[in-house]
PDB file of C-alpha atoms in Angstrom:
ATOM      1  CA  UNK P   1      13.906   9.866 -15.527  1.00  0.00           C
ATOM      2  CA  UNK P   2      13.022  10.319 -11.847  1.00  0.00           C
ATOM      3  CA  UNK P   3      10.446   7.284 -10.505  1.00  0.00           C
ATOM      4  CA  UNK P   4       7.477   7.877  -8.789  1.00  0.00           C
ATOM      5  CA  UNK P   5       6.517   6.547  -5.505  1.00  0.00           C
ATOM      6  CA  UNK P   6       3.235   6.762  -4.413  1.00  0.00           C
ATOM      7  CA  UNK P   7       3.007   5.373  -0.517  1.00  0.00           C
ATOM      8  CA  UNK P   8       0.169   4.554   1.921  1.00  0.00           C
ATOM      9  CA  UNK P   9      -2.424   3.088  -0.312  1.00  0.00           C
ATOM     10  CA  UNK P  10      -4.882   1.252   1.369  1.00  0.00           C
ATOM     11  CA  UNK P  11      -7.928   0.986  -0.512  1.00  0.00           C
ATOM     12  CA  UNK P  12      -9.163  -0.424  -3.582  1.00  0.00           C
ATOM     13  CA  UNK P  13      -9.612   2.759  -5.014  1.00  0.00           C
ATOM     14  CA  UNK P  14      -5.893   3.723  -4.345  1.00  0.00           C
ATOM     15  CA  UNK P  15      -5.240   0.811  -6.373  1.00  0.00           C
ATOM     16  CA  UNK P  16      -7.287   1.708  -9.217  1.00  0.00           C
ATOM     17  CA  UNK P  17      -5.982   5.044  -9.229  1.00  0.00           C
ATOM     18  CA  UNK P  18      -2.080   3.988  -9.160  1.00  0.00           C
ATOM     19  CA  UNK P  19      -2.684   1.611 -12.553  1.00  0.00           C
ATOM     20  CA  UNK P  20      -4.026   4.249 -14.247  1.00  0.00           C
ATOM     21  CA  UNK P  21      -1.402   6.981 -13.397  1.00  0.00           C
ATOM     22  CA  UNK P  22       1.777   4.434 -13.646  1.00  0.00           C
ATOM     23  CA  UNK P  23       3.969   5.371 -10.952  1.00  0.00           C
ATOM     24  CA  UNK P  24       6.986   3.036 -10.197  1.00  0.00           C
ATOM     25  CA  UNK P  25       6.514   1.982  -6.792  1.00  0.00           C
ATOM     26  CA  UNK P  26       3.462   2.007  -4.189  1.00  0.00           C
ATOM     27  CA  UNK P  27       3.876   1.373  -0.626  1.00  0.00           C
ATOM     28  CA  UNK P  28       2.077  -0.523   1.661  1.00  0.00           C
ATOM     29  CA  UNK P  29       2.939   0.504   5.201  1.00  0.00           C
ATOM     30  CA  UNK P  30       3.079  -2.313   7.726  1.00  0.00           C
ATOM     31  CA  UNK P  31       4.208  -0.468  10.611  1.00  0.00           C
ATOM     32  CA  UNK P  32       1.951  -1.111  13.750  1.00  0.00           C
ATOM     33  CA  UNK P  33       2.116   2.799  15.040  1.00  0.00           C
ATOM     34  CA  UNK P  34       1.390   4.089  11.782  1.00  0.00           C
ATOM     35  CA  UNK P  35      -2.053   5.708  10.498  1.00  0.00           C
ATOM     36  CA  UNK P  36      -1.575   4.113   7.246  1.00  0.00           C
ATOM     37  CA  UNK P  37      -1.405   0.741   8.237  1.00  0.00           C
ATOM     38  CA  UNK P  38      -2.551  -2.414   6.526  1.00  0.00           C
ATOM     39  CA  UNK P  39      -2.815  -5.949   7.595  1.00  0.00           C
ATOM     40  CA  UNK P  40      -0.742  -8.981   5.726  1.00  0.00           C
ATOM     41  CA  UNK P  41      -4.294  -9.812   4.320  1.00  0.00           C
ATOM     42  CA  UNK P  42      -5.349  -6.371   2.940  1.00  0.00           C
ATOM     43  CA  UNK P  43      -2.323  -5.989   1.514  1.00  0.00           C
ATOM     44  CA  UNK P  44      -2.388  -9.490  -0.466  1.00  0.00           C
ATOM     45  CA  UNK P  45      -5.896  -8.404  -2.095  1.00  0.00           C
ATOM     46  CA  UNK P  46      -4.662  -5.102  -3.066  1.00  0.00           C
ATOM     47  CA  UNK P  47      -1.595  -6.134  -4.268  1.00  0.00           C
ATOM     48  CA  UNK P  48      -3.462  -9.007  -6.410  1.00  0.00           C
ATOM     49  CA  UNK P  49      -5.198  -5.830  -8.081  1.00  0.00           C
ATOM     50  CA  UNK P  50      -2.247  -3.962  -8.790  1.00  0.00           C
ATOM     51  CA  UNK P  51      -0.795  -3.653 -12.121  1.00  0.00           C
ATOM     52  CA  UNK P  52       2.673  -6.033 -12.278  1.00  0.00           C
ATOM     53  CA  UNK P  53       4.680  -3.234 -13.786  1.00  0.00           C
ATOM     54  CA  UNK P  54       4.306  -1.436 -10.798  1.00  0.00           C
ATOM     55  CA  UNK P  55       6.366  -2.749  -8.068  1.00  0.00           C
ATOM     56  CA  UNK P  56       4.526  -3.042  -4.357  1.00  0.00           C
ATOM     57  CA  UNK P  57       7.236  -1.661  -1.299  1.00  0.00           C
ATOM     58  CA  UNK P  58       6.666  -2.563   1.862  1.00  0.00           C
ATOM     59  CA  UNK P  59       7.599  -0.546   4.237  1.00  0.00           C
ATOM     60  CA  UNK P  60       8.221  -1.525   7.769  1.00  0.00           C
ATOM     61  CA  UNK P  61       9.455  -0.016  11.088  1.00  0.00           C
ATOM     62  CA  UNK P  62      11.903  -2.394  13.730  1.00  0.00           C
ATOM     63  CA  UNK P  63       9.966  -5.361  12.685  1.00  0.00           C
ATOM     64  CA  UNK P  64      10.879  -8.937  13.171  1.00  0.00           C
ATOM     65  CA  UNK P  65      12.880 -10.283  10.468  1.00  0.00           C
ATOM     66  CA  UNK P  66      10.897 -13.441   9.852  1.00  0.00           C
ATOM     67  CA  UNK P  67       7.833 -11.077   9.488  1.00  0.00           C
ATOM     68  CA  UNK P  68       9.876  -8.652   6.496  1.00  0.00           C
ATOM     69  CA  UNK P  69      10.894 -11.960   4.861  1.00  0.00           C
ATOM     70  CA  UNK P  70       7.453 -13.661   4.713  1.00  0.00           C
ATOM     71  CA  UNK P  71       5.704 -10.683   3.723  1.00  0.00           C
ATOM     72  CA  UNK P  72       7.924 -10.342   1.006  1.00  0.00           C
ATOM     73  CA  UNK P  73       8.489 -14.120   0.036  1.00  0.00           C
ATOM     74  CA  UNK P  74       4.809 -14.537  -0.374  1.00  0.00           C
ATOM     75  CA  UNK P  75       4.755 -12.330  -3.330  1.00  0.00           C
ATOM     76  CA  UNK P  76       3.029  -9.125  -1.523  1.00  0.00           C
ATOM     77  CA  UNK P  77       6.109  -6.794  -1.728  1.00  0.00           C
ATOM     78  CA  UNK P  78       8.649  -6.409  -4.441  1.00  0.00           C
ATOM     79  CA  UNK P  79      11.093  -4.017  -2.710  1.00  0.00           C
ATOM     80  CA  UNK P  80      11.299  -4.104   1.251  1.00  0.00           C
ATOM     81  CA  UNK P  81      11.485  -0.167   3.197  1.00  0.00           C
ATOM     82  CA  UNK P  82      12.910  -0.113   6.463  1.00  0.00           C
ATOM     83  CA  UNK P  83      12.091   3.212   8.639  1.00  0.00           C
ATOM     84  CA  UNK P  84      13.581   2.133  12.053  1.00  0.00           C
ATOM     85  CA  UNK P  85      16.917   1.619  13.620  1.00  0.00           C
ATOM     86  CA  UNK P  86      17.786  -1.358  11.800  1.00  0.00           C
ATOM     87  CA  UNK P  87      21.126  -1.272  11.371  1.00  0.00           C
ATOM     88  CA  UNK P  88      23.994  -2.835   9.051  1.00  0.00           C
ATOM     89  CA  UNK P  89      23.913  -6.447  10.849  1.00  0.00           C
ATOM     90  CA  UNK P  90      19.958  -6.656  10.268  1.00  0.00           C
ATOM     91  CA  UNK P  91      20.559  -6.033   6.489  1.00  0.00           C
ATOM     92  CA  UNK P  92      22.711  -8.428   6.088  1.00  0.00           C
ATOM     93  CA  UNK P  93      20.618 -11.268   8.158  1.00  0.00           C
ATOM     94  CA  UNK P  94      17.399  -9.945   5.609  1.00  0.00           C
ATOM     95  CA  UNK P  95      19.680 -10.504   2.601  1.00  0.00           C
ATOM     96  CA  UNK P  96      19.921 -14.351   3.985  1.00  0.00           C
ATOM     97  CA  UNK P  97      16.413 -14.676   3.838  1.00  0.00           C
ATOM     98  CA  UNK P  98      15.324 -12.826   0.725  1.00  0.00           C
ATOM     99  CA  UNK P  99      16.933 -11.336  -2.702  1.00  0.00           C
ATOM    100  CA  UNK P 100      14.558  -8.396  -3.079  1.00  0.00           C
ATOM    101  CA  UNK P 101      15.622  -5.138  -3.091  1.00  0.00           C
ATOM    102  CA  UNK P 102      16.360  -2.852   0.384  1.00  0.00           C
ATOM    103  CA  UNK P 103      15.462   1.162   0.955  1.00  0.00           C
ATOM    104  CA  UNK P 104      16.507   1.909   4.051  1.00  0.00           C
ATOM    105  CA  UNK P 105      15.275   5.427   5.158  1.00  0.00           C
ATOM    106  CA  UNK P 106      16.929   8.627   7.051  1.00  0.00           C
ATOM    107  CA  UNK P 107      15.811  11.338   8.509  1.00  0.00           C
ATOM    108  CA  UNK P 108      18.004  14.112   6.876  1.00  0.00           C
ATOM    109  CA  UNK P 109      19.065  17.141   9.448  1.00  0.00           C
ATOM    110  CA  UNK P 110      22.671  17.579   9.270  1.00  0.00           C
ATOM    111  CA  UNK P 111      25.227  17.221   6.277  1.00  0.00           C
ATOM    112  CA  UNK P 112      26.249  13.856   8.689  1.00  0.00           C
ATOM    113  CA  UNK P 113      23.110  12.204   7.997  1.00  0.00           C
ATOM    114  CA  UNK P 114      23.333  12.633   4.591  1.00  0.00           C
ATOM    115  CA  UNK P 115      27.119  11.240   5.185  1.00  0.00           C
ATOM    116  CA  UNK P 116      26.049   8.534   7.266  1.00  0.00           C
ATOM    117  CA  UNK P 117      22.776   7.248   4.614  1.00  0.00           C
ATOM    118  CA  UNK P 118      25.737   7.694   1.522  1.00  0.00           C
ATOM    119  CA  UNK P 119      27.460   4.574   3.719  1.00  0.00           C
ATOM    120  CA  UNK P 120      24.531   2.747   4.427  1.00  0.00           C
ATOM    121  CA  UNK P 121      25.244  -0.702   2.036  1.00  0.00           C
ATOM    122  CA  UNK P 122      21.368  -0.794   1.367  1.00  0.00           C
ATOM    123  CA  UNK P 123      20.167  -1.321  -1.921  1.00  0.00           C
ATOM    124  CA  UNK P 124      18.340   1.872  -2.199  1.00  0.00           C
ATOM    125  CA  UNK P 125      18.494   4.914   0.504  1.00  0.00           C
ATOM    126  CA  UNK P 126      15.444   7.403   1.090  1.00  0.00           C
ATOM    127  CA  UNK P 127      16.017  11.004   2.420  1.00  0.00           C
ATOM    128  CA  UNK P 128      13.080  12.033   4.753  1.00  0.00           C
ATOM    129  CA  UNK P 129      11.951  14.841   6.646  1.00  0.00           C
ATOM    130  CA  UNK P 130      11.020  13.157   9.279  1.00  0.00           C
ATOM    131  CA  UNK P 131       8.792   9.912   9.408  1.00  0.00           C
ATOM    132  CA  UNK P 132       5.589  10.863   8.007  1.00  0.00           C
ATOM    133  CA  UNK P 133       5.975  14.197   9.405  1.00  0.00           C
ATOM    134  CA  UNK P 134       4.784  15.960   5.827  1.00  0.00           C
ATOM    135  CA  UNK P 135       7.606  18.312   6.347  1.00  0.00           C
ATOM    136  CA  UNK P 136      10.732  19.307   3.785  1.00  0.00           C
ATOM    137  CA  UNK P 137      14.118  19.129   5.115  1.00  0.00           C
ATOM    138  CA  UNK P 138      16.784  21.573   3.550  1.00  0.00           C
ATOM    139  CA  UNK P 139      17.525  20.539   0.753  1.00  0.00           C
ATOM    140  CA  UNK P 140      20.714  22.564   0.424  1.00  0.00           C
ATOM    141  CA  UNK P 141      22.293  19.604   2.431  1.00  0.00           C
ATOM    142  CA  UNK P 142      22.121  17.425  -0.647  1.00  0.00           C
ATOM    143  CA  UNK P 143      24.519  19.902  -3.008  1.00  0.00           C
ATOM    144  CA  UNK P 144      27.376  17.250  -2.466  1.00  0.00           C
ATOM    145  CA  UNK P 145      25.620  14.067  -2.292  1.00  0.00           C
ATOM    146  CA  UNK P 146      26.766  11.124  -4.945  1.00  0.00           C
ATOM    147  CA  UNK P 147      24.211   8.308  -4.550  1.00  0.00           C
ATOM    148  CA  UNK P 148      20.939   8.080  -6.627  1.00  0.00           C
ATOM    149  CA  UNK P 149      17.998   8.144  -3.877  1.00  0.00           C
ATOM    150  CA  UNK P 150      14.403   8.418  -2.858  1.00  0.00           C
ATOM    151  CA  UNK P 151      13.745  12.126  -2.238  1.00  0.00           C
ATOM    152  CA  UNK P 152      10.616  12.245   0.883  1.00  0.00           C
ATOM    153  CA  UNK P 153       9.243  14.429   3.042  1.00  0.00           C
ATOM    154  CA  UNK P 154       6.813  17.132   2.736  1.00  0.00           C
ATOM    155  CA  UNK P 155       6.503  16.667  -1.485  1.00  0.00           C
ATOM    156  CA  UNK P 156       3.318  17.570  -2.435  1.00  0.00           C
ATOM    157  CA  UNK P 157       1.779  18.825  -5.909  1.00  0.00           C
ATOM    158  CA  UNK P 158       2.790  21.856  -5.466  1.00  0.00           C
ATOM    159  CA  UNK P 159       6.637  21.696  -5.238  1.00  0.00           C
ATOM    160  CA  UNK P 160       7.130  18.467  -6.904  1.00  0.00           C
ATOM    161  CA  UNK P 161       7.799  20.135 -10.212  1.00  0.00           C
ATOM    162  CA  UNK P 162      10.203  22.192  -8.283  1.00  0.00           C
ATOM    163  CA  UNK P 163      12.157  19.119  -6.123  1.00  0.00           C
ATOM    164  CA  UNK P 164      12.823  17.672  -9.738  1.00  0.00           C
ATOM    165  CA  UNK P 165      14.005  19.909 -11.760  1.00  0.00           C
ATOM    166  CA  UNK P 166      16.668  21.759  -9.320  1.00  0.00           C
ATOM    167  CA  UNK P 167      17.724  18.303  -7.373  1.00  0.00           C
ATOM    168  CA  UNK P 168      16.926  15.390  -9.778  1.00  0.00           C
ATOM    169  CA  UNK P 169      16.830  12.360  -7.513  1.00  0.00           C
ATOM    170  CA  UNK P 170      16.719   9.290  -8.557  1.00  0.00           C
ATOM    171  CA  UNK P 171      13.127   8.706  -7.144  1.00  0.00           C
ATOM    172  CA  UNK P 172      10.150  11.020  -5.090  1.00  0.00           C
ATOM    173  CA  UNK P 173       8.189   9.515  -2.557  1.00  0.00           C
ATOM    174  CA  UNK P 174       4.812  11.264  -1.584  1.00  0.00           C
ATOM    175  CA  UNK P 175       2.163   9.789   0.953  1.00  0.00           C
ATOM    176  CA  UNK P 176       0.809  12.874   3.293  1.00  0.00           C
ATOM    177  CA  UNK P 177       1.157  15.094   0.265  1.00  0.00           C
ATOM    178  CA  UNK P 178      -1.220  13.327  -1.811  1.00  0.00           C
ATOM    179  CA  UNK P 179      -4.108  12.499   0.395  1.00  0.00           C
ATOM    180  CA  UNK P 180      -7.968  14.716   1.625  1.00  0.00           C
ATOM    181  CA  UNK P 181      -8.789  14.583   5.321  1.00  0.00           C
ATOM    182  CA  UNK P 182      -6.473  11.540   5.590  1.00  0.00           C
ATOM    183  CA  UNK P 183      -7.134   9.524   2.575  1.00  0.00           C
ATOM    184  CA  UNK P 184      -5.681   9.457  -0.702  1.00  0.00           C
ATOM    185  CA  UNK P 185      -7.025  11.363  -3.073  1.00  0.00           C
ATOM    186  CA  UNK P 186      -7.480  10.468  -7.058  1.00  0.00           C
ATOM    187  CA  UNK P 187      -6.878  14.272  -8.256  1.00  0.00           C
ATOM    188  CA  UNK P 188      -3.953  15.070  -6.105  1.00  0.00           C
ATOM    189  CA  UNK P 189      -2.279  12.104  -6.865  1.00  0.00           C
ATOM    190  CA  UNK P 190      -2.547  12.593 -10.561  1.00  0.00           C
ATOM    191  CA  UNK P 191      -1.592  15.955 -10.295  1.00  0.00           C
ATOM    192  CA  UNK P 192       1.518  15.119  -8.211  1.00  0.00           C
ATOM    193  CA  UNK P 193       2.418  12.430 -11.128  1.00  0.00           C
ATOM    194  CA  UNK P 194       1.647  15.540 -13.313  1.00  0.00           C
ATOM    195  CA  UNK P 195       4.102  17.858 -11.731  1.00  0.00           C
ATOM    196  CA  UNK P 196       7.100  15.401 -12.005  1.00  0.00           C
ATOM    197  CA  UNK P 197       7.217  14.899 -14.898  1.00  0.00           C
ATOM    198  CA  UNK P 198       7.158  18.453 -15.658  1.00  0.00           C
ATOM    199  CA  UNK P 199       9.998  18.884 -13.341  1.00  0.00           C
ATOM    200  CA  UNK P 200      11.862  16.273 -15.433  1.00  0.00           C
ATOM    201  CA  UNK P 201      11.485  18.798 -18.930  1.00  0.00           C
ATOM    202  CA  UNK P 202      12.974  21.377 -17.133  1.00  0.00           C
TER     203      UNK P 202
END
């Protein structure tokens, strides 16, 4: 069954519409260039809302490790995302300080990025267009690929059904895709959940 991962929540409301539609995973994003945003504090009250079967990611971009660790050793995130350049020595220092799981994310071009995130010794990887660019890559460059992952980038309502059924990753991850005039928005996120799983009966 593929998980849902519904990303950029940062209002009550989100919350209240993510424990009624179940996904998997939310994401709270933490990084300090990013529209989405939310502060250590916002995130704590939201998360204390959220139901416990669903599993809070933070996801951060070339942030000190200290920061990742606390955030995530006070309970806020589950599952730690890492968008930047952090590379195979900053995994392993993270894995010192915490035992949660890693996503580390790529931007997918070329048949060697798909190479290169198959190597990456991250718990998780996620295959993005671009980094919060709402745009699909080609997904033709995953017809060899052997490692489960977080499919990203431009998935919307409209072709999750599609992304599903004909690639059947291990995971979708929607944030752009599921929001009105910047914000998220109740309908389209239910009718994104909607769509996967009808991808998944096909």
């Amino acid at each position: 069954m593929t998980r849902i991962k519904l990303c950029g929540l940062s209002r009550m409301e989100d919350i209240v519409a993510a424990n009624r539609l179940k996904p998997d995973y939310i994401g709270f994003v933490f990084a300090a260039k990013s529209k989405r945003r939310v502060s250590q504090l916002k995130a704590a009250e939201l998360k204390s809302k959220l139901d416990p079967k669903i599993k809070a990611v933070g996801v951060f971009l070339d942030d000190d490790l200290d920061a990742v660790a606390a955030m995530m050793n006070l309970g806020i995130v589950d599952v730690v995302q890492l968008h930047g350049r952090e590379d195979a020595e900053y995994l392993k220092k993270l894995r010192t300080i915490t035992d949660k799981p890693i996503i580390k994310a790529f931007v997918i071009n070329s048949a060697e990025d798909v190479k290169r995130a198959e190597e990456c010794d991250a718990d998780y990887i996620l295959l993005d267009g671009g980094k919060g660019s709402g745009k699909v890559f080609d997904w033709s460059l995953l017809k060899d690929i052997k490692r489960p992952y977080f499919l990203a980038g431009g998935l919307n309502p409209g072709n999750a059904e599609a992304a599903v059924s004909r690639l059947h990753p291990f995971a979708v991850d929607v944030s752009t895709g599921i929001e009105t005039d910047g914000v998220k928005d109740a309908e389209k996120m239910a009718a994104f959940v909607a769509a996967v799983r009808k991808g998944e009966e096909e």
